[in-house]
Short mmCIF file of C-alpha atoms (C1' of nucleotides) in Angstrom, two decimals:
data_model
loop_
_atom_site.label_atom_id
_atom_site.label_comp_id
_atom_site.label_asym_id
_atom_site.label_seq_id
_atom_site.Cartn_x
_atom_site.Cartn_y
_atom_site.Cartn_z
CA UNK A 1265 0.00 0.00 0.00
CA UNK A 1266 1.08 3.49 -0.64
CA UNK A 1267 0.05 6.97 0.74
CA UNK A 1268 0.40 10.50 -0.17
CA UNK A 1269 -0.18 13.25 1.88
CA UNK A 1270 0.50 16.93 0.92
CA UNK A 1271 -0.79 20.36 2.64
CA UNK A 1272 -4.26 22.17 1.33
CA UNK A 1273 -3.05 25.41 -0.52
CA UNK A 1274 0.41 24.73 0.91
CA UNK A 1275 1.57 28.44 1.09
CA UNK A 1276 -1.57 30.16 1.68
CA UNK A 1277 -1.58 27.61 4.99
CA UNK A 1278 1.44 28.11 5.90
CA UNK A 1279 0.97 31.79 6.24
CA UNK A 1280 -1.97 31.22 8.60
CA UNK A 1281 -0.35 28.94 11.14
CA UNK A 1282 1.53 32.27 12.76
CA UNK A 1283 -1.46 34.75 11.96
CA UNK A 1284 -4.40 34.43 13.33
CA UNK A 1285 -6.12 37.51 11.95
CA UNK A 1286 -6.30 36.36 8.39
CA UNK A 1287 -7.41 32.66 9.08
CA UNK A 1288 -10.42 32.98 7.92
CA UNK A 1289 -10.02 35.50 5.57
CA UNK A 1290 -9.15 34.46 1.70
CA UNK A 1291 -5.48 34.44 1.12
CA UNK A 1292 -3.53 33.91 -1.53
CA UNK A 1293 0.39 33.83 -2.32
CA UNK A 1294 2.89 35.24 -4.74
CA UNK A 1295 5.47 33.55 -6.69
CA UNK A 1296 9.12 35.72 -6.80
CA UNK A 1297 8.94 38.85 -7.14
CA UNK A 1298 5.70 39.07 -7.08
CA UNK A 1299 5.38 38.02 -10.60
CA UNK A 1300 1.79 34.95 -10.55
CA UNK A 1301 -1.06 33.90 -8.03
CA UNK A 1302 0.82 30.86 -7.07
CA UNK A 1303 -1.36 29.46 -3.94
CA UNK A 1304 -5.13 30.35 -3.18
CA UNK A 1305 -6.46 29.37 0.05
CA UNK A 1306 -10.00 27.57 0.21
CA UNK A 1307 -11.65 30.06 0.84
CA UNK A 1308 -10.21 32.11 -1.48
CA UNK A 1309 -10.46 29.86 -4.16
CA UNK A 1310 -14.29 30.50 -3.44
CA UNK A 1311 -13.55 33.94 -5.84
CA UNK A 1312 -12.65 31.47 -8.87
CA UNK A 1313 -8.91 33.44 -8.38
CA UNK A 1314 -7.16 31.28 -11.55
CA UNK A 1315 -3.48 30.05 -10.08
CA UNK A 1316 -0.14 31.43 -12.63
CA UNK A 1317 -1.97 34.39 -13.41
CA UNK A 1318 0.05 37.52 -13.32
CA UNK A 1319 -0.64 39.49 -10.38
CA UNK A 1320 -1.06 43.04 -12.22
CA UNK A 1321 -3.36 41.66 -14.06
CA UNK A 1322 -6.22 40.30 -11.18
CA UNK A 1323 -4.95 42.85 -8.31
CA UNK A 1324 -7.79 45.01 -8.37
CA UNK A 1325 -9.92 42.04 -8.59
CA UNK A 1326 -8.31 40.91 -5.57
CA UNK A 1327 -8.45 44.43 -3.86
CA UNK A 1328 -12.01 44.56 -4.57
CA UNK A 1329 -12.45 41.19 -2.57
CA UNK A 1330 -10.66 42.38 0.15
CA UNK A 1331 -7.86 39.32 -0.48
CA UNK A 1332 -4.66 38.77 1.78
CA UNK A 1333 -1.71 39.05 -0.61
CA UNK A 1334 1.65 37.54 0.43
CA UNK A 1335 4.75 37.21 -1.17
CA UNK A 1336 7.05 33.64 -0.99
CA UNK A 1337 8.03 33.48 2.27
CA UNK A 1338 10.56 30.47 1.24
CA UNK A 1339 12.17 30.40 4.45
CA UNK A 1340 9.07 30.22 6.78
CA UNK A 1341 7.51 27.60 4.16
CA UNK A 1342 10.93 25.49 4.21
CA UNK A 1343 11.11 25.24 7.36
CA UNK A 1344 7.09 24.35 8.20
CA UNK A 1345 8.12 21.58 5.48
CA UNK A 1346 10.70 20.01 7.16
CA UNK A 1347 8.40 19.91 10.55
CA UNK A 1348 5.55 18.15 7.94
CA UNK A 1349 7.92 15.58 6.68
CA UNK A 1350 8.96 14.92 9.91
CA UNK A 1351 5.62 13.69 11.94
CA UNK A 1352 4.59 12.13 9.03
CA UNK A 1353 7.56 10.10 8.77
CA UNK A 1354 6.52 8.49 11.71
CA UNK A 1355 3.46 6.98 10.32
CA UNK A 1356 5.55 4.26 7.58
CA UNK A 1357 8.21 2.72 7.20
CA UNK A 1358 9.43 4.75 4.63
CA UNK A 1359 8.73 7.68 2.78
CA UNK A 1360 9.85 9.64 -0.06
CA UNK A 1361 9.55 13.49 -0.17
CA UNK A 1362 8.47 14.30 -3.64
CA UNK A 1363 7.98 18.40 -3.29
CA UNK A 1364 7.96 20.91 -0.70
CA UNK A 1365 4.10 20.07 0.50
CA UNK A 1366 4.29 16.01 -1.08
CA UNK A 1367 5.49 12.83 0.43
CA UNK A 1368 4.76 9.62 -0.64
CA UNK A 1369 4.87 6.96 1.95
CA UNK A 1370 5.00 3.29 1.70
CA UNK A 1371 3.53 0.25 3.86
CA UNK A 1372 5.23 -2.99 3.73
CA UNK A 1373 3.32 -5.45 6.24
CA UNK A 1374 0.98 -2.92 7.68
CA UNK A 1375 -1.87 -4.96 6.09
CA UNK A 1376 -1.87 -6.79 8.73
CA UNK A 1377 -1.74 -3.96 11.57
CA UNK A 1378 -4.39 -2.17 10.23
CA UNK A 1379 -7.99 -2.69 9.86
CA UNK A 1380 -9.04 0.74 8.65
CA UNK A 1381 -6.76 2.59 6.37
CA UNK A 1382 -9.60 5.78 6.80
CA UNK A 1383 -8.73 5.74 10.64
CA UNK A 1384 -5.08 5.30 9.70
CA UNK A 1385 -5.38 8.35 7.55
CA UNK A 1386 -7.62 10.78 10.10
CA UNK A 1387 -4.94 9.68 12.89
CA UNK A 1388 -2.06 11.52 10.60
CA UNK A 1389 -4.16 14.45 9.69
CA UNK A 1390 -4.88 15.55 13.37
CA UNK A 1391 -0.83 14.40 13.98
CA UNK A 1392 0.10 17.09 11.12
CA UNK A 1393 -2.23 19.74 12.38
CA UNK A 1394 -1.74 19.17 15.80
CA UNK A 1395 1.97 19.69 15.58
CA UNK A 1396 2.16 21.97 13.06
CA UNK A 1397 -0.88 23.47 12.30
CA UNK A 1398 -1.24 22.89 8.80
CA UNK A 1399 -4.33 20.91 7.05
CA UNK A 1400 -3.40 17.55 5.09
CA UNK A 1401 -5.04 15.62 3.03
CA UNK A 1402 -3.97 12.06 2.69
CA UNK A 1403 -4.72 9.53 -0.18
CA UNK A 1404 -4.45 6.00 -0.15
CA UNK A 1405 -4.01 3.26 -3.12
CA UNK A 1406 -2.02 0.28 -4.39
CA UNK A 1407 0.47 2.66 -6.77
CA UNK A 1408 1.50 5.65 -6.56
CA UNK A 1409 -0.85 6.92 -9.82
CA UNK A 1410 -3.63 5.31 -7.68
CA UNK A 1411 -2.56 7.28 -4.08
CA UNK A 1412 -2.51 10.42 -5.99
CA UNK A 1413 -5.75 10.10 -7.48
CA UNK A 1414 -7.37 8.88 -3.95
CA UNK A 1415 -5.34 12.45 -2.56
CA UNK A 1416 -7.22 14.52 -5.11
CA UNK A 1417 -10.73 12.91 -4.03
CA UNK A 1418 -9.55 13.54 -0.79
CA UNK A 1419 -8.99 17.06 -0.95
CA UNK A 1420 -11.37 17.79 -4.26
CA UNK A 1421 -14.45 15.61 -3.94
CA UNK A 1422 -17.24 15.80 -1.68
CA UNK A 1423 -17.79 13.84 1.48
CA UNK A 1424 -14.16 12.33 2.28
CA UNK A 1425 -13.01 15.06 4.86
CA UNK A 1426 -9.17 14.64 3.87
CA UNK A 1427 -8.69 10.93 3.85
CA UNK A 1428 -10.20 8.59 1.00
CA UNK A 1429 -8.75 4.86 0.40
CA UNK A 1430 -8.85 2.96 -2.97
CA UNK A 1431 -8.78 -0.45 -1.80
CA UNK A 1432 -10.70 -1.97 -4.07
CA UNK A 1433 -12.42 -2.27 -7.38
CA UNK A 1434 -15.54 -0.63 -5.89
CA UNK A 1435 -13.43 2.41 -4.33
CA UNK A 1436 -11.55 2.21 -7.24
CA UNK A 1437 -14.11 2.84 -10.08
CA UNK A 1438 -16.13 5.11 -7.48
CA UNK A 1439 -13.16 7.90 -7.13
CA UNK A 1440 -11.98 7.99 -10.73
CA UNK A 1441 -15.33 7.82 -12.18
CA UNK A 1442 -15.69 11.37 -10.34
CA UNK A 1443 -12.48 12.70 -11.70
CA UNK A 1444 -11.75 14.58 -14.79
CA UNK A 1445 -8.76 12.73 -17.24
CA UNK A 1446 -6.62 15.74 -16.50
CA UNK A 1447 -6.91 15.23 -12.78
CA UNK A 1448 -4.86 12.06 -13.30
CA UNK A 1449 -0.95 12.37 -12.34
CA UNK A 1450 0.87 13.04 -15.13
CA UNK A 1451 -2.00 14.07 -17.64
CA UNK A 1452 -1.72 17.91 -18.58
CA UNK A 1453 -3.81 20.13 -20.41
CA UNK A 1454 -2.78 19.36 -23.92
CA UNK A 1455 -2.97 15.47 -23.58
CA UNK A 1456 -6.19 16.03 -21.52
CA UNK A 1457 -7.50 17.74 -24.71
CA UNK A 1458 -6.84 14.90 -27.43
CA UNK A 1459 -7.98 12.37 -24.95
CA UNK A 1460 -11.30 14.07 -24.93
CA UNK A 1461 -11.57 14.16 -28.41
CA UNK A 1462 -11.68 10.53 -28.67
CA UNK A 1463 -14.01 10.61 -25.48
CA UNK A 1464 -12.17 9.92 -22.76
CA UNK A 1465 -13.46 12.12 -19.89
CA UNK A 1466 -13.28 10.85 -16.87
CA UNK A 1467 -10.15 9.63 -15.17
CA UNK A 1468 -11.95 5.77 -15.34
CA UNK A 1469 -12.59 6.20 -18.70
CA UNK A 1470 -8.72 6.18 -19.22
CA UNK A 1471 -8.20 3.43 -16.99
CA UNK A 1472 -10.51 0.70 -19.60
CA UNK A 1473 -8.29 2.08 -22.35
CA UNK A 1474 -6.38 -0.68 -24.31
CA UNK A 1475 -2.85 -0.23 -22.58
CA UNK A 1476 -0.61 -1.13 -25.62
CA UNK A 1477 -3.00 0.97 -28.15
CA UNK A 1478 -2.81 4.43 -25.59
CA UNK A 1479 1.18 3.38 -25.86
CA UNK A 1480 0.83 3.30 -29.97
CA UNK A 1481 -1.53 6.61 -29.93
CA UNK A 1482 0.48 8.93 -27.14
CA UNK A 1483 3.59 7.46 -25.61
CA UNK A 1484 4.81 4.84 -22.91
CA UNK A 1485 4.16 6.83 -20.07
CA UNK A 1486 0.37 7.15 -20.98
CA UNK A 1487 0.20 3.22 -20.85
CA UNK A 1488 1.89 3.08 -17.80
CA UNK A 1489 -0.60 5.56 -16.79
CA UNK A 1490 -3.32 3.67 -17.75
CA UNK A 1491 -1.57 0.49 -16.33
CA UNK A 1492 -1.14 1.95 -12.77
CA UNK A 1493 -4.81 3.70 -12.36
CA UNK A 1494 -5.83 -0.37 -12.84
CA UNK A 1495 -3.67 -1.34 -9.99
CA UNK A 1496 -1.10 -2.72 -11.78
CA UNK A 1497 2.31 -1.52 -10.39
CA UNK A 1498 4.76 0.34 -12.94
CA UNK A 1499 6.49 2.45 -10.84
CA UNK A 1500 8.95 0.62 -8.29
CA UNK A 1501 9.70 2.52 -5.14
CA UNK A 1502 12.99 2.47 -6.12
CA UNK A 1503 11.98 4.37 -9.37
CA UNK A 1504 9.40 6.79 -7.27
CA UNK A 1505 12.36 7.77 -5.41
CA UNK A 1506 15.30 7.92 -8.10
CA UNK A 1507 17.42 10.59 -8.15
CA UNK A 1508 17.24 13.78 -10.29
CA UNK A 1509 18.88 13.43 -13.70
CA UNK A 1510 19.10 17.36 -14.07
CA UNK A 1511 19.56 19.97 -11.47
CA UNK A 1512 18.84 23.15 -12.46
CA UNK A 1513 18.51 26.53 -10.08
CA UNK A 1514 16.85 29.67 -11.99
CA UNK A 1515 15.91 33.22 -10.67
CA UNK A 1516 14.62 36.26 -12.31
CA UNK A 1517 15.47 39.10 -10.84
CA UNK A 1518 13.95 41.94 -8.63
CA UNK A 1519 14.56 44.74 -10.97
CA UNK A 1520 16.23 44.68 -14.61
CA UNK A 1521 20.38 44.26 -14.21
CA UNK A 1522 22.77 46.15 -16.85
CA UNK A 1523 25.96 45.59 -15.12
CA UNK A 1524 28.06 42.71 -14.78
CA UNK A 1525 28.47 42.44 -11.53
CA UNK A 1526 24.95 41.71 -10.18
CA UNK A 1527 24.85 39.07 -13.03
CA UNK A 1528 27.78 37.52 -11.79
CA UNK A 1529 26.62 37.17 -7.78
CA UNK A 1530 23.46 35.42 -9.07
CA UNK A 1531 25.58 33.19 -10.96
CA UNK A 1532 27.49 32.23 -8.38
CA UNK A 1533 24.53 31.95 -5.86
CA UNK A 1534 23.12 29.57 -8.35
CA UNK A 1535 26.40 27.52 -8.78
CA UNK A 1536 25.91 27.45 -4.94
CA UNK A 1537 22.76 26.16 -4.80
CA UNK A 1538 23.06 23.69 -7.78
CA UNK A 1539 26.22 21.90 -5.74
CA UNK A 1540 24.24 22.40 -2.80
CA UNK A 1541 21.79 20.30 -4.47
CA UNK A 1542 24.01 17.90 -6.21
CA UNK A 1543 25.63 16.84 -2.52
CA UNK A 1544 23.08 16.03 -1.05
CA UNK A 1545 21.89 13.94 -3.80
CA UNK A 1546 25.11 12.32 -3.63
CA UNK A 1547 25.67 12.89 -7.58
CA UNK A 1548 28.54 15.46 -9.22
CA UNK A 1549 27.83 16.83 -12.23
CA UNK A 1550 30.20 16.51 -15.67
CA UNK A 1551 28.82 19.02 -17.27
CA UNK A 1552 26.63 22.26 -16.81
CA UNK A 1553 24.79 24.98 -18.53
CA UNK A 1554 25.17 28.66 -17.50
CA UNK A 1555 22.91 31.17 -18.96
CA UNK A 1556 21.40 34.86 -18.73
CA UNK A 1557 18.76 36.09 -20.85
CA UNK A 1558 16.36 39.24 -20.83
CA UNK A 1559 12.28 39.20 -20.81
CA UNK A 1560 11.04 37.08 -23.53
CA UNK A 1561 8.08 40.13 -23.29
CA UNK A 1562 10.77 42.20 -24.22
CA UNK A 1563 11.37 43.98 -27.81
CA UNK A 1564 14.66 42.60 -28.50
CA UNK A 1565 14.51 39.41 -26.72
CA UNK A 1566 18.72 38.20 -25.73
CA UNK A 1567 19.46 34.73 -24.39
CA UNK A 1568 22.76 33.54 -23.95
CA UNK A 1569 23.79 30.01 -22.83
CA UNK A 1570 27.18 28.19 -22.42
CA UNK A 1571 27.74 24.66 -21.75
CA UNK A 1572 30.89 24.22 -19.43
CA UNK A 1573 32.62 21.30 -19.35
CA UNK A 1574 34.71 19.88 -16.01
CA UNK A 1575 37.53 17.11 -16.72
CA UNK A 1576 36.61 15.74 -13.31
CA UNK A 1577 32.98 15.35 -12.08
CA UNK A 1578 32.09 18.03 -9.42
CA UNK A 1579 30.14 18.80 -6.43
CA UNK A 1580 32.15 21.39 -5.47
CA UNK A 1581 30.74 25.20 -4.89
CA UNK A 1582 33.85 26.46 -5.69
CA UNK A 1583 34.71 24.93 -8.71
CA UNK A 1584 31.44 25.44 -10.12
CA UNK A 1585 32.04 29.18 -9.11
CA UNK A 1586 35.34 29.46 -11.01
CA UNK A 1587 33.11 28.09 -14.66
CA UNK A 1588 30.86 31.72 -13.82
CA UNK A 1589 34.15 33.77 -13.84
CA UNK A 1590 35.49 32.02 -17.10
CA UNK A 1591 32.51 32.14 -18.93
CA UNK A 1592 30.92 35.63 -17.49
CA UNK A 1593 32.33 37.79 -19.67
CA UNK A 1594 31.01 36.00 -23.03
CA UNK A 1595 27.97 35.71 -21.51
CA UNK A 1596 27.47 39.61 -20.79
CA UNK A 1597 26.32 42.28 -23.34
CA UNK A 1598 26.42 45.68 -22.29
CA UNK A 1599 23.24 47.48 -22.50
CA UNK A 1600 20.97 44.08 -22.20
CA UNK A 1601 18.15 44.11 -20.07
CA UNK A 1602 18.74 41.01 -18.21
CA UNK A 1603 15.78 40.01 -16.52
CA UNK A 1604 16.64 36.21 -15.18
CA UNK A 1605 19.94 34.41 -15.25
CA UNK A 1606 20.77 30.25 -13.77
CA UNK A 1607 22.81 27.10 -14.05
CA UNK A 1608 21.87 23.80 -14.48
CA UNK A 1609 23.78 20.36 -13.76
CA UNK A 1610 22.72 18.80 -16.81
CA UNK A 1611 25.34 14.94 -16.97
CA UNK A 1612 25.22 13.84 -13.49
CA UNK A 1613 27.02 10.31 -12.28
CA UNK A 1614 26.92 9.26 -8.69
CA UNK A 1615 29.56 10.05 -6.44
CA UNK A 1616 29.94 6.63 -5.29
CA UNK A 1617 31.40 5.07 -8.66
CA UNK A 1618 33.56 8.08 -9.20
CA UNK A 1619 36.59 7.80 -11.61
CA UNK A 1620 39.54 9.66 -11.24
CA UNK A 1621 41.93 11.00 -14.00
CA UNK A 1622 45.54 10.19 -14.49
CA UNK A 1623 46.67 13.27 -15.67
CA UNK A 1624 44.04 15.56 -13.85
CA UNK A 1625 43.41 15.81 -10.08
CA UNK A 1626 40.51 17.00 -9.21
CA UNK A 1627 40.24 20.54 -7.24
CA UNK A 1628 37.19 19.18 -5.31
CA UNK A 1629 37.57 19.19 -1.27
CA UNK A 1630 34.94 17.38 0.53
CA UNK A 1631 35.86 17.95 3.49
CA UNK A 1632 35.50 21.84 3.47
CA UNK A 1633 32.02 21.16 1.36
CA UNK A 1634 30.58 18.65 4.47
CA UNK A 1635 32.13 21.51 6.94
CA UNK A 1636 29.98 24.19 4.32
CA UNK A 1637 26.78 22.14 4.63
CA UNK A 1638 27.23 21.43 8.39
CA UNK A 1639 27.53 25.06 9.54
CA UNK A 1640 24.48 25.94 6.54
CA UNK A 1641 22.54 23.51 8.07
CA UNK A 1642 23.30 24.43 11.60
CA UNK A 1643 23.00 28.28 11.02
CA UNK A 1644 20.63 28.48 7.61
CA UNK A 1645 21.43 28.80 3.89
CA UNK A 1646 24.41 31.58 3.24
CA UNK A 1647 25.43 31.55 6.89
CA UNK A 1648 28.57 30.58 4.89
CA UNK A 1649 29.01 31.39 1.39
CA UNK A 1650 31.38 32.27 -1.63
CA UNK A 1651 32.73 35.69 -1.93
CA UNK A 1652 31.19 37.04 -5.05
CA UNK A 1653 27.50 35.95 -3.75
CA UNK A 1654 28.43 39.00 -1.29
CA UNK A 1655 29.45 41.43 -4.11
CA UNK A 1656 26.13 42.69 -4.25
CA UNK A 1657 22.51 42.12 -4.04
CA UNK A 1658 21.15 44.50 -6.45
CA UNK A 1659 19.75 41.41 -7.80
CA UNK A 1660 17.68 40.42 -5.52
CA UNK A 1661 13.95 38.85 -5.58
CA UNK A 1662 11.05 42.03 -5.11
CA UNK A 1663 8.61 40.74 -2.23
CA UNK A 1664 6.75 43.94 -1.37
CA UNK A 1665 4.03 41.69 1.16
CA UNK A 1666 6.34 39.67 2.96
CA UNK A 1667 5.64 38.22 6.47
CA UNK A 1668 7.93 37.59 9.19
CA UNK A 1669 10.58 34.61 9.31
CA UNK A 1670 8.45 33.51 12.39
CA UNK A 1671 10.12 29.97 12.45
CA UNK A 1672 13.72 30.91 11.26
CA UNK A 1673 15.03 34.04 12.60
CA UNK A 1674 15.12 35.48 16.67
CA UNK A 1675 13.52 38.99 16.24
CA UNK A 1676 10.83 37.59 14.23
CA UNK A 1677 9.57 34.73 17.21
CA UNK A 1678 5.79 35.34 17.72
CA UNK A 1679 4.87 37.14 21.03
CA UNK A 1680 2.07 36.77 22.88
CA UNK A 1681 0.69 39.38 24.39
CA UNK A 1682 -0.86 37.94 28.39
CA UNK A 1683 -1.88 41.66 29.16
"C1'" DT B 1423 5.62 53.62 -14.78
"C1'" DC B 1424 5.79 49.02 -15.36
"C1'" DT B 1425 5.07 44.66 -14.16
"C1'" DG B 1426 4.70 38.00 -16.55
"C1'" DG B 1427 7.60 31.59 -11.44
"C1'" DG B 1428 10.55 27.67 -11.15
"C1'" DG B 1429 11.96 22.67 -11.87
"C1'" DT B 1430 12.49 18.30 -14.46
"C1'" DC B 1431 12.31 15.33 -18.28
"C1'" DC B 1432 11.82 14.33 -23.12
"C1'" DT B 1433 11.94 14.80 -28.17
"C1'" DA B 1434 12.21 16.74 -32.83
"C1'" DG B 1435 15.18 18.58 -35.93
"C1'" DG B 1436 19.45 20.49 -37.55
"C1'" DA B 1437 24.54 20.28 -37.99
"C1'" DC B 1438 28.28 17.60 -38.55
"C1'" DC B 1439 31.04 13.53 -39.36
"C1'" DC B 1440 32.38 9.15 -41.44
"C1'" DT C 96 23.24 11.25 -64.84
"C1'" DC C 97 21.44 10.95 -60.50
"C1'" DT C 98 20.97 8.95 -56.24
"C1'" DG C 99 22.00 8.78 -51.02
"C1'" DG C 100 22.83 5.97 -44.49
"C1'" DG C 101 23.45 6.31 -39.95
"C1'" DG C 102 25.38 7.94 -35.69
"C1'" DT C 103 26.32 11.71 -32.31
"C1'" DC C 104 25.83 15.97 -30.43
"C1'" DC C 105 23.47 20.26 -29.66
"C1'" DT C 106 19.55 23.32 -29.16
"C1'" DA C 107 15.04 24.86 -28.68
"C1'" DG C 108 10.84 24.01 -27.32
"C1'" DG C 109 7.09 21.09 -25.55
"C1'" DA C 110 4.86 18.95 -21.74
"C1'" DC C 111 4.02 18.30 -17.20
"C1'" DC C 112 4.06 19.39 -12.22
"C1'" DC C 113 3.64 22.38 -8.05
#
DNA sequence: TCTGGGGTCCTAGGACCC
DNA sequence: TCTGGGGTCCTAGGACCC
């Protein structure tokens, strides 16, 4: 049996767990810079507010309402994650952490523990809102495809309160005969579209497909697809929780950047981040892709990419670093615009079948990287960091209706007032 | 006045080489 | 006279997810 549970309106939550005064208000939260709607609260979502909509575009819609706006508040919503991940770690004996507000969890033996997967599922709810004060809902099925779609009946379709089980055929055909195609996991818009032209609506209509004829007509992931929403496992755990292929970090930027020198501190805050992300991981990257680019709404649209490669596979922060400062200075064109800028990891290899060069040793120093993510860890992100991250941060993300750090930061610690 | 997210994976098509 | 294969690498863009 597997299980995922992941947080109503993530963001828009998280923001009410410290502030009382806009619980039940509508809420809603911004993506960087305040560019897109990117969460809306339930009772928000009352207002039909679309989600990736530019926020220029709705604010006075959302004025008129009398919506909370917020901006990310990455480091309270990180943090609130890692609390989430942890009680619900408790409930199975293992458990994969698919996105900031996701986990899936397996159950190997529990079958015979537990009656009532329902009860199972209520008794981690209250666990997560009792410790952290954020709403879950939690989904239940024999695959993954299956768990998702039970976690979108739970959260979506009327009378489960949070938890719904697919169990069997019955519970099966009941939940996905209420669900649209383009509900299912991994069915967007576009194949959602040609699936209804040859009538298949609901999400159980694509589950009595012919397997091998959706594989002829759209690809091998839509017959696994079809394969797992009939129970049939296609997914292995081990393949649910492989590791990322690509790493890529990305930012646009507060304001529009001319100069070099702001371009190059976001560079190097990416390469940060990206070998940040490849440690823990346990993978180093061969090869990566450094790029800068202005607003594809923009007149003269610029985009400039470089692929870099290292003789010796890397995880290092500083190595990655040194690529920026080779390549910066090709990738700069006075007078540009730029309006978002990133790197990407793009050949990865694990670090545990790592081959060395004769001729080249590699500059990497684990040691000072583990000492890095130790004192990061300890202290938060950029409590240690590379030079030219410092150089400036002109570049940095606009968040005009941020809230406090309440979690992460001493002068920001809710007080409560006894008088 | 002007404003438009970020991450991962996959594939089609072109360039180049033998 | 005219025809014409197959592999690798790169890039851009599509698709999907949250």
């Amino acid at each position: 049996m597997f299980a995922l549970v992941d947080a109503v309106a993530f963001y828009a939550s998280a923001e009410k767990v410290f502030d009382p005064a806009i619980r039940h208000k509508p809420v809603v939260v911004l993506t960087n810079n305040d560019g897109c709607i990117c969460a809306v609260c339930p009772i928000a979502r009352q207002l039909s507010i679309p989600k990736f909509q530019p926020y220029f575009k709705i604010k006075r819609y959302l004025e008129h309402h009398d919506v909370v706006v917020r901006s990310s508040n990455y480091e309270l919503y990180a943090d609130l994650s890692e609390r989430m991940m942890t009680v619900i770690g408790r409930f199975c004996d293992d458990h994969y952490v698919y996105s900031i507000d996701e986990s899936f969890l397996r159950f190997s033996g529990f079958s015979k523990v537990i009656s009532d997967w329902a009860d199972y599922g209520q008794v981690i709810r209250r666990a997560v809102w009792r410790e952290t004060g954020l709403p879950v809902g939690v989904g239940f099925g024999p695959t993954p495809t299956l768990a998702k779609a039970a976690n979108h009946a739970a959260k979506k379709l009327f009378g489960y309160n949070g938890v719904a089980v697919i169990n069997d055929d019955k519970s099966r055909c009941e939940i996905l005969s209420k669900m649209a195609v383009t509900d299912v996991w991994g069915i967007g818009s576009r194949l959602g579209n040609k699936l209804k032209q040859l009538n298949i609506q609901t999400a159980l209509d694509l589950a009595n497909q012919n397997p091998k004829a959706m594989r002829r007509m759209f690809s091998v992931v839509v017959e696994r697809t079809v394969n797992e929403l009939n129970g049939v496992a296609c997914l292995t755990w081990d393949e649910v929780k492989q590791n990322k292929k690509e790493i890529f970090s990305t930012r646009s930027f507060g304001e529009r950047i001319t100069d070099i020198t702001p371009l190059k501190a976001a560079l190097v805050t990416h390469a940060a981040i990206v070998a940040r992300k490849l440690r823990r991981q346990h993978s180093l990257t061969k090869r990566i892709v450094i790029f800068a680019a202005s607003s594809p709404h923009e007149e003269v649209y610029y985009k400039k990419s470089m692929l870099y490669d290292f003789i010796t596979p890397t995880s290092d922060t500083r190595v990655i670093a040194k690529a920026v400062s080779e390549v910066i200075n090709t990738l700069y064109k006075p007078d540009t615009r730029f309006y978002r800028c990133g790197i990407g990891a793009i050949e990865l290899e694990s670090e545990y079948f790592y081959q060395t060069d004769m001729f080249n040793k590699s500059a990497d120093n684990p040691k000072i990287m583990t000492c890095i993510d130790t004192i990061n860890n300890r202290y938060g992100v950029g409590a240690l960091s590379i030079g030219s991250e410092k150089l400036t941060q002109k570049w940095a993300m606009r968040r005009a209706f941020l809230s406090p750090h309440y979690t992460t930061r001493w002068s920001d610690i809710p007080v409560i007032d006894c008088d």
